[in-house]
Short mmCIF file of C-alpha atoms in Angstrom, two decimals:
data_model
loop_
_atom_site.label_atom_id
_atom_site.label_comp_id
_atom_site.label_asym_id
_atom_site.label_seq_id
_atom_site.Cartn_x
_atom_site.Cartn_y
_atom_site.Cartn_z
CA MET A 1 -1.11 -34.42 -4.31
CA ILE A 2 -4.70 -35.18 -3.33
CA ALA A 3 -6.33 -33.39 -0.41
CA ARG A 4 -9.63 -34.84 0.84
CA ALA A 5 -12.19 -32.24 1.89
CA SER A 6 -13.55 -34.68 4.49
CA GLN A 7 -10.22 -34.42 6.32
CA LEU A 8 -9.36 -30.75 5.75
CA PHE A 9 -9.96 -27.93 8.18
CA LEU A 10 -11.98 -25.91 5.66
CA PRO A 11 -14.77 -24.02 7.46
CA THR A 12 -16.73 -22.33 4.66
CA LEU A 13 -19.60 -19.96 5.48
CA ARG A 14 -22.81 -19.13 3.64
CA ASP A 15 -23.11 -15.53 4.88
CA ASP A 16 -20.77 -12.55 4.71
CA PRO A 17 -19.11 -11.33 7.93
CA ALA A 18 -21.17 -8.54 9.46
CA ASP A 19 -18.31 -6.01 9.36
CA ALA A 20 -17.08 -6.85 5.84
CA GLU A 21 -17.40 -4.14 3.21
CA VAL A 22 -15.03 -5.22 0.42
CA ALA A 23 -15.20 -8.37 -1.70
CA SER A 24 -11.83 -9.77 -0.64
CA HIS A 25 -12.76 -9.55 3.06
CA LYS A 26 -16.10 -11.27 2.46
CA LEU A 27 -14.88 -14.05 0.19
CA LEU A 28 -11.64 -14.91 1.98
CA VAL A 29 -13.56 -15.36 5.24
CA ARG A 30 -16.49 -17.21 3.68
CA GLY A 31 -14.16 -19.46 1.69
CA GLY A 32 -12.30 -20.57 4.82
CA PHE A 33 -9.02 -18.90 3.82
CA ILE A 34 -8.61 -16.60 6.83
CA ARG A 35 -10.09 -16.07 10.30
CA GLN A 36 -9.96 -13.01 12.52
CA VAL A 37 -8.34 -13.32 15.95
CA GLY A 38 -8.65 -9.63 16.86
CA ALA A 39 -8.95 -6.25 15.13
CA GLY A 40 -6.43 -6.31 12.30
CA ILE A 41 -5.04 -9.68 13.43
CA TRP A 42 -5.65 -12.67 11.16
CA THR A 43 -4.88 -16.39 11.00
CA TYR A 44 -4.29 -17.98 7.61
CA MET A 45 -6.25 -21.22 7.56
CA PRO A 46 -4.69 -24.25 5.78
CA ILE A 47 -6.13 -23.40 2.36
CA GLY A 48 -5.32 -19.71 2.79
CA TRP A 49 -1.74 -20.47 3.79
CA ARG A 50 -1.30 -22.46 0.59
CA VAL A 51 -2.26 -19.36 -1.41
CA HIS A 52 0.05 -17.22 0.69
CA GLN A 53 2.96 -19.57 0.11
CA LYS A 54 2.27 -19.66 -3.63
CA VAL A 55 2.60 -15.86 -3.70
CA VAL A 56 5.71 -16.06 -1.49
CA GLN A 57 7.34 -18.52 -3.88
CA ILE A 58 6.70 -16.28 -6.89
CA ILE A 59 8.27 -13.37 -5.03
CA ARG A 60 11.21 -15.51 -3.90
CA GLU A 61 11.94 -16.71 -7.44
CA GLU A 62 11.97 -13.19 -8.83
CA MET A 63 14.12 -11.86 -5.97
CA ASN A 64 16.61 -14.65 -6.48
CA ALA A 65 16.63 -13.93 -10.21
CA ILE A 66 18.07 -10.43 -9.61
CA GLY A 67 20.72 -11.77 -7.26
CA ALA A 68 19.10 -10.91 -3.93
CA GLN A 69 20.05 -13.14 -0.99
CA GLU A 70 17.41 -14.44 1.40
CA MET A 71 17.93 -14.24 5.16
CA LEU A 72 15.75 -13.69 8.23
CA ALA A 73 15.88 -10.78 10.68
CA PRO A 74 14.22 -10.88 14.13
CA VAL A 75 10.86 -9.39 15.03
CA LEU A 76 12.07 -8.22 18.44
CA THR A 77 14.55 -5.37 17.98
CA PRO A 78 16.36 -3.10 20.48
CA ALA A 79 14.80 0.36 20.75
CA GLU A 80 18.15 2.09 20.27
CA LEU A 81 18.14 1.04 16.60
CA TRP A 82 14.95 3.02 16.09
CA GLN A 83 16.05 5.88 18.30
CA ALA A 84 19.12 6.31 16.09
CA THR A 85 16.94 7.16 13.07
CA GLY A 86 14.21 9.11 14.90
CA ARG A 87 11.50 6.61 13.98
CA TYR A 88 11.06 5.39 17.55
CA ASP A 89 8.51 8.13 18.27
CA LEU A 90 6.24 7.33 15.32
CA PRO A 91 2.74 6.61 16.69
CA VAL A 92 2.36 3.43 14.60
CA VAL A 93 5.41 1.79 16.20
CA PHE A 94 4.72 -0.97 18.74
CA LYS A 95 6.97 -0.62 21.79
CA LEU A 96 7.50 -2.89 24.80
CA GLN A 97 9.85 -3.51 27.72
CA ASP A 98 11.41 -6.70 29.00
CA ARG A 99 11.43 -7.68 32.69
CA SER A 100 14.58 -5.60 33.25
CA GLY A 101 13.06 -2.45 31.78
CA ARG A 102 14.99 -2.57 28.51
CA GLN A 103 13.04 -1.06 25.62
CA PHE A 104 12.26 -2.91 22.39
CA VAL A 105 10.35 -2.36 19.16
CA LEU A 106 8.20 -4.74 17.11
CA PRO A 107 9.14 -3.44 13.64
CA MET A 108 6.74 -2.30 10.95
CA SER A 109 9.73 -2.59 8.59
CA HIS A 110 13.38 -3.58 8.97
CA GLU A 111 15.42 -0.69 7.57
CA GLU A 112 17.20 -0.17 10.88
CA THR A 113 18.05 -3.84 11.31
CA PHE A 114 19.45 -4.25 7.81
CA ALA A 115 21.41 -0.98 8.06
CA PHE A 116 22.87 -2.37 11.30
CA HIS A 117 24.03 -5.48 9.43
CA GLY A 118 25.28 -3.31 6.58
CA LYS A 119 28.01 -2.05 8.90
CA GLU A 120 29.85 -5.31 8.20
CA LEU A 121 30.33 -4.33 4.57
CA GLN A 122 33.83 -2.89 4.45
CA SER A 123 34.91 -2.35 0.85
CA TYR A 124 33.56 -1.20 -2.49
CA LYS A 125 34.63 -4.62 -3.77
CA GLN A 126 31.73 -6.16 -1.79
CA LEU A 127 29.16 -3.91 -3.48
CA PRO A 128 26.47 -3.99 -4.69
CA GLN A 129 24.55 -6.18 -2.26
CA ALA A 130 20.83 -7.03 -2.05
CA TRP A 131 19.33 -8.86 0.94
CA TYR A 132 15.74 -9.84 1.59
CA HIS A 133 13.55 -11.74 3.99
CA PHE A 134 9.91 -12.62 4.64
CA GLY A 135 9.42 -11.11 8.07
CA THR A 136 6.51 -10.60 10.45
CA LYS A 137 5.70 -6.90 10.88
CA GLU A 138 3.67 -5.15 13.54
CA ARG A 139 1.91 -1.81 13.08
CA ASP A 140 -0.19 0.02 15.66
CA GLU A 141 -2.85 0.70 13.06
CA PRO A 142 -5.58 2.91 14.59
CA ARG A 143 -8.35 1.80 12.19
CA PRO A 144 -7.76 -1.77 10.98
CA ARG A 145 -10.37 -2.84 8.43
CA GLY A 146 -10.92 -4.47 5.06
CA GLY A 147 -9.75 -7.95 5.99
CA LEU A 148 -6.14 -8.23 4.78
CA LEU A 149 -6.06 -4.66 3.46
CA ARG A 150 -5.35 -2.75 6.67
CA VAL A 151 -3.97 -4.92 9.46
CA ARG A 152 -1.88 -4.71 12.62
CA GLU A 153 0.26 -7.79 11.95
CA PHE A 154 1.40 -9.02 8.56
CA ILE A 155 4.18 -10.78 6.70
CA MET A 156 6.17 -8.67 4.28
CA LYS A 157 8.93 -9.37 1.84
CA ASP A 158 11.30 -6.49 2.39
CA SER A 159 14.59 -6.29 0.56
CA TYR A 160 17.46 -3.84 0.96
CA SER A 161 20.11 -2.82 -1.52
CA PHE A 162 23.55 -1.46 -0.67
CA ASP A 163 25.50 0.51 -3.28
CA ARG A 164 28.53 2.78 -3.43
CA ASP A 165 26.80 5.72 -5.17
CA GLU A 166 23.57 7.09 -6.61
CA ALA A 167 24.18 5.45 -9.98
CA GLY A 168 24.38 2.08 -8.28
CA LEU A 169 21.17 2.79 -6.36
CA ASP A 170 19.43 3.71 -9.60
CA GLU A 171 20.39 0.32 -11.02
CA SER A 172 19.24 -1.58 -7.91
CA PHE A 173 15.98 0.38 -7.99
CA ARG A 174 15.46 -0.49 -11.67
CA LYS A 175 16.12 -4.20 -11.09
CA HIS A 176 13.61 -4.33 -8.22
CA ALA A 177 10.99 -2.40 -10.20
CA GLU A 178 11.30 -4.85 -13.10
CA ALA A 179 11.18 -7.83 -10.72
CA TYR A 180 8.03 -6.43 -9.13
CA GLY A 181 6.44 -6.10 -12.54
CA ARG A 182 7.14 -9.77 -13.26
CA ILE A 183 5.74 -10.78 -9.85
CA PHE A 184 2.46 -8.99 -10.39
CA GLU A 185 2.13 -10.23 -13.95
CA ARG A 186 2.60 -13.81 -12.75
CA CYS A 187 -0.15 -13.16 -10.19
CA GLU A 188 -2.35 -11.90 -13.09
CA LEU A 189 -2.84 -8.49 -11.48
CA GLU A 190 -3.68 -5.26 -13.24
CA TYR A 191 -1.30 -2.77 -11.67
CA TYR A 192 0.37 0.61 -12.18
CA GLU A 193 3.84 1.67 -11.12
CA VAL A 194 3.46 5.28 -10.03
CA GLU A 195 5.29 8.10 -8.31
CA ALA A 196 4.71 8.11 -4.53
CA GLU A 197 5.75 9.77 -1.27
CA SER A 198 8.25 8.06 1.04
CA GLY A 199 6.34 8.93 4.24
CA GLU A 200 7.43 7.06 7.37
CA MET A 201 10.26 5.24 5.57
CA GLY A 202 12.33 8.37 5.02
CA GLY A 203 14.69 8.86 2.12
CA LYS A 204 13.89 10.67 -1.11
CA ASP A 205 12.24 9.08 -4.17
CA SER A 206 9.79 6.20 -4.08
CA ASN A 207 7.41 4.38 -6.40
CA ASP A 208 4.14 2.67 -5.53
CA PHE A 209 2.64 -0.34 -7.25
CA LEU A 210 -1.13 0.14 -7.16
CA ALA A 211 -3.74 -2.42 -8.17
CA PRO A 212 -7.19 -0.98 -8.95
CA GLY A 213 -9.66 -2.31 -6.39
CA ALA A 214 -11.46 -1.43 -3.18
CA GLY A 215 -8.33 -0.53 -1.22
CA GLN A 216 -7.06 2.21 1.07
CA ASN A 217 -5.05 4.09 -1.58
CA TYR A 218 -6.13 6.25 -4.48
CA LEU A 219 -4.75 6.03 -8.00
CA VAL A 220 -4.74 9.19 -10.10
CA ARG A 221 -4.73 8.66 -13.87
CA CYS A 222 -5.09 10.85 -16.93
CA GLU A 223 -7.94 10.02 -19.29
CA ASN A 224 -5.38 9.99 -22.11
CA GLY A 225 -3.19 7.38 -20.42
CA ASP A 226 0.01 9.43 -20.22
CA TYR A 227 0.10 10.06 -16.45
CA ALA A 228 -0.46 8.04 -13.27
CA ALA A 229 0.48 8.62 -9.62
CA ASP A 230 -0.47 7.81 -6.07
CA ILE A 231 -2.74 10.59 -4.86
CA GLU A 232 -0.21 11.62 -2.19
CA ALA A 233 2.35 12.36 -4.91
CA ALA A 234 0.07 13.30 -7.80
CA HIS A 235 0.28 16.69 -9.46
CA GLY A 236 -2.77 18.29 -11.02
CA VAL A 237 -3.56 21.64 -12.59
CA PRO A 238 -6.50 23.17 -10.69
CA ALA A 239 -9.38 24.98 -12.36
CA PRO A 240 -8.65 28.73 -12.51
CA ALA A 241 -10.15 31.05 -9.91
CA THR A 242 -12.49 33.92 -10.67
CA PHE A 243 -10.88 36.96 -9.04
CA PRO A 244 -12.50 40.29 -8.07
CA ASP A 245 -11.06 43.50 -9.50
CA PRO A 246 -7.42 43.86 -8.36
CA LEU A 247 -6.48 46.17 -5.49
CA ASP A 248 -3.35 48.31 -5.16
CA ALA A 249 -2.91 47.17 -1.56
CA PRO A 250 -4.61 44.75 0.84
CA GLU A 251 -7.93 45.94 2.25
CA GLU A 252 -9.01 44.84 5.73
CA VAL A 253 -12.66 43.85 6.16
CA GLU A 254 -14.70 42.66 9.12
CA THR A 255 -15.89 39.06 8.97
CA PRO A 256 -17.79 38.57 12.25
CA GLY A 257 -17.99 34.92 13.30
CA MET A 258 -16.63 33.70 9.95
CA ARG A 259 -14.28 30.81 10.60
CA THR A 260 -14.53 28.64 7.46
CA ILE A 261 -13.74 29.27 3.80
CA GLU A 262 -17.37 28.63 2.91
CA ASP A 263 -18.55 31.23 5.43
CA VAL A 264 -15.99 33.84 4.33
CA SER A 265 -16.52 33.37 0.58
CA LYS A 266 -20.32 33.63 0.94
CA PHE A 267 -20.12 36.64 3.24
CA LEU A 268 -17.73 38.53 0.95
CA GLN A 269 -19.37 37.16 -2.23
CA VAL A 270 -16.10 35.89 -3.71
CA ASP A 271 -15.18 32.65 -5.43
CA ALA A 272 -13.90 30.14 -2.83
CA ARG A 273 -11.00 29.53 -5.24
CA ALA A 274 -10.00 33.19 -4.73
CA THR A 275 -9.45 32.65 -1.01
CA ALA A 276 -6.43 31.16 0.75
CA LYS A 277 -6.52 28.79 3.69
CA ALA A 278 -3.82 29.01 6.39
CA MET A 279 -2.76 25.71 7.97
CA PRO A 280 -0.16 26.13 10.74
CA VAL A 281 1.91 23.00 11.41
CA VAL A 282 4.71 22.14 13.78
CA VAL A 283 7.97 20.74 12.45
CA ASP A 284 10.96 20.09 14.69
CA GLY A 285 9.30 22.12 17.45
CA LYS A 286 8.73 25.21 15.28
CA ILE A 287 5.58 26.50 13.57
CA VAL A 288 5.41 26.81 9.79
CA LEU A 289 2.39 28.33 8.03
CA ALA A 290 1.22 26.18 5.14
CA LEU A 291 -0.96 28.10 2.72
CA ILE A 292 -3.28 26.58 0.12
CA ARG A 293 -6.19 27.76 -1.99
CA GLY A 294 -9.49 27.87 -0.15
CA ASP A 295 -11.13 25.13 -2.21
CA ASP A 296 -8.17 22.78 -1.84
CA ARG A 297 -7.11 20.23 0.76
CA LEU A 298 -3.62 20.19 2.24
CA ASP A 299 -1.78 16.95 1.50
CA GLU A 300 0.21 16.26 4.67
CA ALA A 301 2.43 13.68 2.95
CA LYS A 302 3.51 16.25 0.36
CA LEU A 303 4.10 18.81 3.10
CA ALA A 304 6.24 16.39 5.10
CA ALA A 305 8.21 15.52 1.96
CA VAL A 306 8.92 19.20 1.24
CA LEU A 307 9.97 19.93 4.82
CA GLY A 308 11.95 16.70 5.05
CA GLN A 309 10.48 15.89 8.45
CA PHE A 310 7.27 14.60 10.00
CA VAL A 311 4.76 17.33 10.87
CA ARG A 312 1.71 17.73 13.05
CA PRO A 313 -1.08 20.34 13.10
CA ALA A 314 -0.44 23.19 15.52
CA HIS A 315 -2.58 23.16 18.67
CA PRO A 316 -5.08 26.02 19.19
CA GLU A 317 -3.01 27.52 22.02
CA GLU A 318 0.12 27.42 19.85
CA ILE A 319 -1.72 29.26 17.06
CA THR A 320 -3.01 31.96 19.39
CA GLU A 321 0.39 32.48 20.97
CA ALA A 322 2.16 32.77 17.61
CA PHE A 323 -0.39 34.82 15.64
CA GLY A 324 -2.47 36.60 18.27
CA ALA A 325 -5.61 35.24 16.63
CA SER A 326 -7.51 31.97 16.39
CA GLY A 327 -7.18 29.49 13.55
CA GLY A 328 -9.94 30.82 11.30
CA SER A 329 -8.48 34.32 11.10
CA ILE A 330 -4.78 33.88 10.45
CA GLY A 331 -2.87 34.54 7.24
CA PRO A 332 0.51 35.19 5.60
CA VAL A 333 0.71 38.99 5.72
CA ALA A 334 3.23 40.02 8.41
CA SER A 335 3.34 36.37 9.46
CA PRO A 336 5.53 35.78 12.53
CA VAL A 337 6.53 32.35 11.14
CA PRO A 338 7.87 31.12 7.77
CA VAL A 339 5.25 30.70 5.05
CA LEU A 340 5.16 27.73 2.67
CA ALA A 341 2.56 28.33 -0.04
CA ASP A 342 1.08 26.08 -2.68
CA GLU A 343 2.08 26.70 -6.30
CA ALA A 344 -1.49 27.72 -7.15
CA LEU A 345 -1.04 30.89 -5.04
CA ARG A 346 1.84 32.32 -7.08
CA GLU A 347 -0.48 34.42 -9.24
CA GLY A 348 -3.62 36.37 -8.37
CA GLN A 349 -5.02 38.26 -5.39
CA TYR A 350 -6.65 36.31 -2.58
CA VAL A 351 -8.73 36.79 0.54
CA VAL A 352 -6.71 35.74 3.58
CA GLY A 353 -6.94 35.92 7.35
CA ALA A 354 -5.76 39.24 8.87
CA ASN A 355 -4.14 37.72 12.00
CA SER A 356 -6.91 39.38 13.97
CA ASP A 357 -10.09 37.62 15.02
CA ASP A 358 -13.14 38.34 12.85
CA ARG A 359 -11.06 40.15 10.22
CA HIS A 360 -9.77 39.23 6.78
CA LEU A 361 -7.70 40.93 4.07
CA LYS A 362 -8.83 41.28 0.46
CA GLY A 363 -6.48 41.68 -2.50
CA VAL A 364 -3.46 39.91 -0.99
CA GLN A 365 -0.76 39.07 -3.53
CA ALA A 366 2.28 36.85 -3.08
CA GLY A 367 5.59 38.67 -3.47
CA ARG A 368 4.02 42.09 -3.02
CA ASP A 369 2.33 41.60 0.34
CA TYR A 370 4.14 38.60 1.78
CA GLU A 371 7.14 36.39 1.10
CA ALA A 372 6.85 32.64 0.84
CA ASP A 373 8.53 29.51 -0.41
CA PHE A 374 6.40 27.66 -2.96
CA ALA A 375 5.78 23.94 -3.42
CA ASP A 376 3.03 21.57 -4.53
CA LEU A 377 1.05 21.09 -1.29
CA ARG A 378 -2.49 20.43 -2.50
CA ARG A 379 -4.25 17.10 -2.86
CA VAL A 380 -5.30 16.39 -6.44
CA LYS A 381 -9.02 16.49 -7.29
CA GLU A 382 -11.12 14.89 -10.03
CA ALA A 383 -11.64 18.26 -11.74
CA ASP A 384 -7.90 18.86 -12.16
CA ALA A 385 -6.13 18.81 -15.52
CA CYS A 386 -3.27 16.44 -16.32
CA PRO A 387 0.15 18.12 -15.88
CA GLN A 388 1.40 16.28 -18.99
CA CYS A 389 -1.30 16.87 -21.59
CA GLY A 390 -4.12 18.86 -19.99
CA GLY A 391 -6.55 15.92 -20.11
CA GLN A 392 -8.91 15.28 -17.22
CA LEU A 393 -7.61 13.36 -14.22
CA THR A 394 -9.62 10.53 -12.70
CA ILE A 395 -9.28 9.13 -9.20
CA GLU A 396 -10.08 5.53 -8.27
CA GLN A 397 -9.57 3.34 -5.24
CA ALA A 398 -6.55 1.08 -5.35
CA ILE A 399 -4.56 -1.35 -3.24
CA GLU A 400 -0.89 -0.72 -2.55
CA ILE A 401 0.70 -4.08 -3.37
CA GLY A 402 4.31 -2.92 -3.41
CA HIS A 403 6.42 0.11 -2.57
CA ILE A 404 10.07 0.74 -3.44
CA PHE A 405 12.23 3.48 -1.95
CA LYS A 406 15.51 5.23 -2.68
CA LEU A 407 16.68 5.66 0.90
CA GLY A 408 20.05 7.16 0.03
CA THR A 409 22.08 7.59 3.22
CA PHE A 410 19.07 8.22 5.49
CA TYR A 411 19.79 5.04 7.48
CA SER A 412 23.46 4.41 6.82
CA VAL A 413 24.67 7.76 8.24
CA PRO A 414 23.13 7.36 11.74
CA PHE A 415 24.44 3.78 11.90
CA GLU A 416 27.86 4.79 10.55
CA ALA A 417 27.49 2.08 7.92
CA LYS A 418 30.48 3.03 5.77
CA PHE A 419 32.71 1.38 3.21
CA LEU A 420 36.19 2.10 1.90
CA ASP A 421 35.89 3.32 -1.70
CA GLU A 422 38.38 2.76 -4.50
CA ASP A 423 40.03 6.14 -3.83
CA GLY A 424 40.74 5.17 -0.21
CA THR A 425 38.05 7.38 1.38
CA GLU A 426 35.27 6.24 3.69
CA LYS A 427 31.77 6.83 2.38
CA PRO A 428 28.29 5.97 3.68
CA LEU A 429 26.46 3.11 2.00
CA VAL A 430 23.71 4.20 -0.36
CA MET A 431 20.60 2.16 0.41
CA GLY A 432 17.30 1.21 -1.16
CA SER A 433 14.28 -0.48 0.43
CA TYR A 434 11.68 -2.59 -1.37
CA GLY A 435 8.49 -4.05 0.11
CA ILE A 436 5.71 -6.41 -0.97
CA GLY A 437 2.96 -7.69 1.32
CA PRO A 438 1.77 -11.15 0.17
CA GLY A 439 -1.49 -10.59 2.09
CA ARG A 440 -2.20 -7.39 0.18
CA VAL A 441 -1.39 -9.19 -3.06
CA ILE A 442 -3.90 -11.92 -2.16
CA ALA A 443 -6.58 -9.34 -1.38
CA ALA A 444 -5.91 -7.53 -4.66
CA ILE A 445 -6.15 -10.77 -6.63
CA VAL A 446 -9.55 -11.50 -5.08
CA GLU A 447 -10.75 -7.93 -5.71
CA GLN A 448 -9.87 -8.30 -9.39
CA HIS A 449 -10.80 -11.99 -9.81
CA HIS A 450 -14.24 -12.82 -8.43
CA ASP A 451 -17.91 -13.00 -9.34
CA GLU A 452 -21.18 -13.25 -7.42
CA GLN A 453 -20.51 -16.90 -6.58
CA GLY A 454 -17.00 -16.54 -5.23
CA ILE A 455 -13.31 -16.26 -5.97
CA ILE A 456 -11.73 -17.07 -9.35
CA TRP A 457 -8.08 -17.85 -8.55
CA PRO A 458 -5.42 -17.51 -11.25
CA ARG A 459 -3.74 -20.89 -11.57
CA SER A 460 -0.35 -19.47 -10.49
CA VAL A 461 -1.61 -18.80 -6.94
CA ALA A 462 -4.57 -21.16 -6.55
CA PRO A 463 -4.36 -23.40 -3.47
CA TYR A 464 -5.08 -26.44 -5.70
CA ASP A 465 -5.37 -26.82 -9.46
CA VAL A 466 -8.55 -28.88 -9.67
CA HIS A 467 -11.64 -29.30 -7.49
CA VAL A 468 -13.05 -32.82 -7.94
CA VAL A 469 -16.68 -32.98 -6.79
CA ALA A 470 -17.85 -36.49 -6.06
CA LEU A 471 -21.62 -36.97 -6.13
CA PRO A 472 -23.22 -39.89 -4.18
CA GLY A 473 -22.61 -43.39 -5.54
CA VAL A 474 -19.52 -42.64 -7.66
CA GLU A 475 -16.84 -42.39 -5.00
CA GLU A 476 -14.65 -44.99 -6.70
CA GLN A 477 -14.78 -43.16 -10.04
CA ALA A 478 -14.05 -39.81 -8.31
CA HIS A 479 -10.96 -41.31 -6.69
CA GLU A 480 -9.88 -42.66 -10.08
CA ALA A 481 -10.25 -39.19 -11.62
CA ALA A 482 -8.27 -37.61 -8.78
CA THR A 483 -5.53 -40.23 -9.08
CA THR A 484 -5.25 -39.67 -12.83
CA LEU A 485 -4.89 -35.91 -12.31
CA ASP A 486 -2.36 -36.43 -9.52
CA ALA A 487 -0.26 -38.61 -11.79
CA ALA A 488 -0.30 -35.77 -14.34
CA GLY A 489 1.33 -33.48 -11.78
CA LEU A 490 -1.77 -31.51 -10.75
CA SER A 491 -2.80 -30.72 -7.18
CA ILE A 492 -6.30 -31.89 -6.31
CA LEU A 493 -8.97 -30.99 -3.78
CA LEU A 494 -11.31 -33.99 -3.69
CA ASP A 495 -14.70 -33.18 -2.18
CA ASP A 496 -15.58 -36.57 -0.73
CA ARG A 497 -17.78 -35.18 2.04
CA ASP A 498 -21.18 -36.62 2.86
CA ALA A 499 -22.99 -33.47 1.74
CA ARG A 500 -25.69 -32.42 -0.73
CA ALA A 501 -24.68 -31.79 -4.34
CA GLY A 502 -25.83 -28.15 -4.10
CA GLU A 503 -23.63 -27.54 -1.07
CA LYS A 504 -20.60 -29.03 -2.83
CA PHE A 505 -21.14 -26.96 -5.97
CA ALA A 506 -21.62 -23.78 -3.94
CA ASP A 507 -18.39 -24.41 -2.03
CA ALA A 508 -16.52 -25.15 -5.25
CA ASP A 509 -17.61 -21.82 -6.75
CA LEU A 510 -16.83 -20.00 -3.50
CA ILE A 511 -13.34 -21.48 -3.10
CA GLY A 512 -12.70 -20.77 -6.77
CA LEU A 513 -10.11 -23.28 -7.98
CA PRO A 514 -9.28 -22.87 -11.69
CA TYR A 515 -11.05 -26.09 -12.71
CA ARG A 516 -13.93 -28.16 -11.37
CA ILE A 517 -14.55 -31.77 -12.29
CA THR A 518 -17.95 -33.24 -11.50
CA VAL A 519 -18.18 -37.02 -11.17
CA GLY A 520 -21.87 -38.05 -11.29
CA LYS A 521 -24.14 -40.95 -12.18
CA LYS A 522 -23.60 -40.37 -15.89
CA THR A 523 -19.95 -41.28 -15.30
CA LEU A 524 -21.08 -44.85 -14.60
CA GLU A 525 -22.49 -44.98 -18.13
CA ASP A 526 -19.76 -43.35 -20.25
CA GLY A 527 -16.67 -43.25 -17.99
CA ALA A 528 -16.40 -39.47 -18.50
CA VAL A 529 -16.68 -36.42 -16.25
CA ASP A 530 -17.75 -32.79 -16.61
CA LEU A 531 -14.79 -30.38 -16.68
CA ARG A 532 -15.63 -26.73 -16.00
CA ASP A 533 -13.33 -23.74 -16.38
CA ARG A 534 -14.09 -21.53 -13.35
CA ALA A 535 -13.15 -18.30 -15.12
CA THR A 536 -15.19 -18.81 -18.28
CA GLY A 537 -17.89 -21.21 -17.07
CA ASN A 538 -17.29 -23.40 -20.14
CA ASP A 539 -18.06 -27.12 -19.69
CA ARG A 540 -16.83 -30.12 -21.62
CA ARG A 541 -17.11 -33.88 -21.24
CA VAL A 542 -13.75 -35.64 -20.78
CA PRO A 543 -13.06 -39.39 -20.36
CA ILE A 544 -11.41 -40.12 -17.02
CA GLY A 545 -8.48 -41.77 -18.77
CA SER A 546 -7.81 -38.60 -20.79
CA LEU A 547 -7.91 -36.13 -17.90
CA GLY A 548 -4.13 -35.87 -17.74
CA GLU A 549 -4.07 -34.32 -21.22
CA ALA A 550 -7.06 -32.00 -20.65
CA PHE A 551 -5.13 -29.10 -19.07
#
C-alpha cells in the first residue's frame, strides 16, 4: 500500500510537550502518533494506531499458537461481580450508576468477568481452556504521567486459563511465559522475566516482564547476572549493623522530642541499622505491627502478600488507642497487637520504641523480649548483596510490559465456578491470568529504539516499511519508486507534501520508519535513489527498477 503524506492526518511537532519527561512521551506526541484528550487519556492518531495494531497482531498470533481462543468481554460490568471478590472497594476502580441506581464497574482487568463465564465449564473433559481478548480498561490512576506509561484508559490483552489442578496451571503458566518471550523478541525488546508480587490481582505467584527504560517500575539485577526481580518482590541481603555492647535485658531511655530514626540514632549515638522502625497497619479491620530495620523502607506490596490481604497505614488516633503512645515511640515489647518483623531483625539487639511517648528501649532482642512472625518486608536497596551469589545488586528503571499470575482458586471459589472431576467430585477451577498492554509495549520500544532525531522503529511494528521523500521536480520518479516498492509487498509512506526538503527529512527521522528513500534531482540523471537505513544511518544508491530486491 501507498499512503500519501499530503492526505494523511499526521500532525508532527517541532517542540517537545511541556509536561513530557521521558523519550517515548516526547517522540510519540511530536511524531503525530498520539494526542492527549485529558490526564492519562490518549487518542491513537492514524499512524499510531497502525503501530498499535502491529503489536496487537504479534500478540494475537502468539496467543493463537498456544491454543488460546479470542473473544470480547464488555467494558461495563455489574458491580456484584466485583463485590463477590472484594475488589469493588479498591480505590483505583471506576464505579458508576445507571439511571435506575444500579451499580456498575469499568474494569481495570477482567478476572471477574471471565470467572463468571468459567461457570459454564462443567467437566474435566473440557479442560484445559485458555481465553483472551483485547479489551478497554479503566483505572482511576491518581498520578497519570509519562505518556502511555501511566494512563487512566488503555487497551490490554488479558488471557485466562482454566485447569483442573495446580499441575495444569503450571503448564498454562509456562506456555504463556514462553509466548510472551516470543512476543517481546519479535518486538525487538530487551526484557527480563522476573519474580513479582500479585498485588491487586490476588492469587499467589506472579512473574513480571520488565523492559529497561524510563518507566514506573524498578528492575533489580545482580552484577553477576544470576538474579533478577521486580523491586516489590526482590530479596537482598542488607549490610550488617554495628551493634553496641549487648545487654542482659532491655534498658529504657528518655528520648525527648525524638520521633524519627535519624533523630533517635543521633541522640543515642547508635548505628541507624541497629534501630527498628515500627509501622502499624490495618488489615481486615485489625492492627498489625510491622517491624523493619531503621535504615530500611517497608515494602507494602510484600507486606500485603504475606498477610494475604490489602493493608493500609493505621491512623494516628488508632495508634494512640492501641499503644497508648504516638507513632514515633511505639515498639514490639509488650505489644498489644501481633508483630510481623522483617528477617533482618532475627539476630542482634535493637533500639525500639517503648510504647511511651519520648521513651525508647535499648538492647531489645527478638525471641527474648518479644515474639514475632518473620518475613521479608523490606524494600531492596542498591547496597544489598545478591541472595544467590553475594554479588552487588543494581536497581534501574524499567517498564512493565507484561504480567502473568497464578490465580489458583481466588476467583473461581467466590463465583462457584466448579467442574466435575474424573473421580466424580466437584472441584473449583484453577485459574491463571496473563496481561500485556500494547501501549506499554509501544512506549518501551521507543525508549529502547530512538536517537536525538527521533524514533527508530523495528520493522516488525513500524507503521510503514519505507518513507519515500520526494524533493521538488521529481514527483513522477518518486511515484515510480513508491509503486515499485508497493509491488514488492512493502508498505510505503510517500511524502509528497509541498514542503521544504529540511522539513521532510526532519519528519522522516522523527517518525522513524526503518528505511528512507530520497528521490532528488540526481535521480533525473541516473534513475537511482538514495536508500538510508534508519538504524545504522548507512546510505547506498539503488536504481529505481531494483528497489524491490533491495530489502
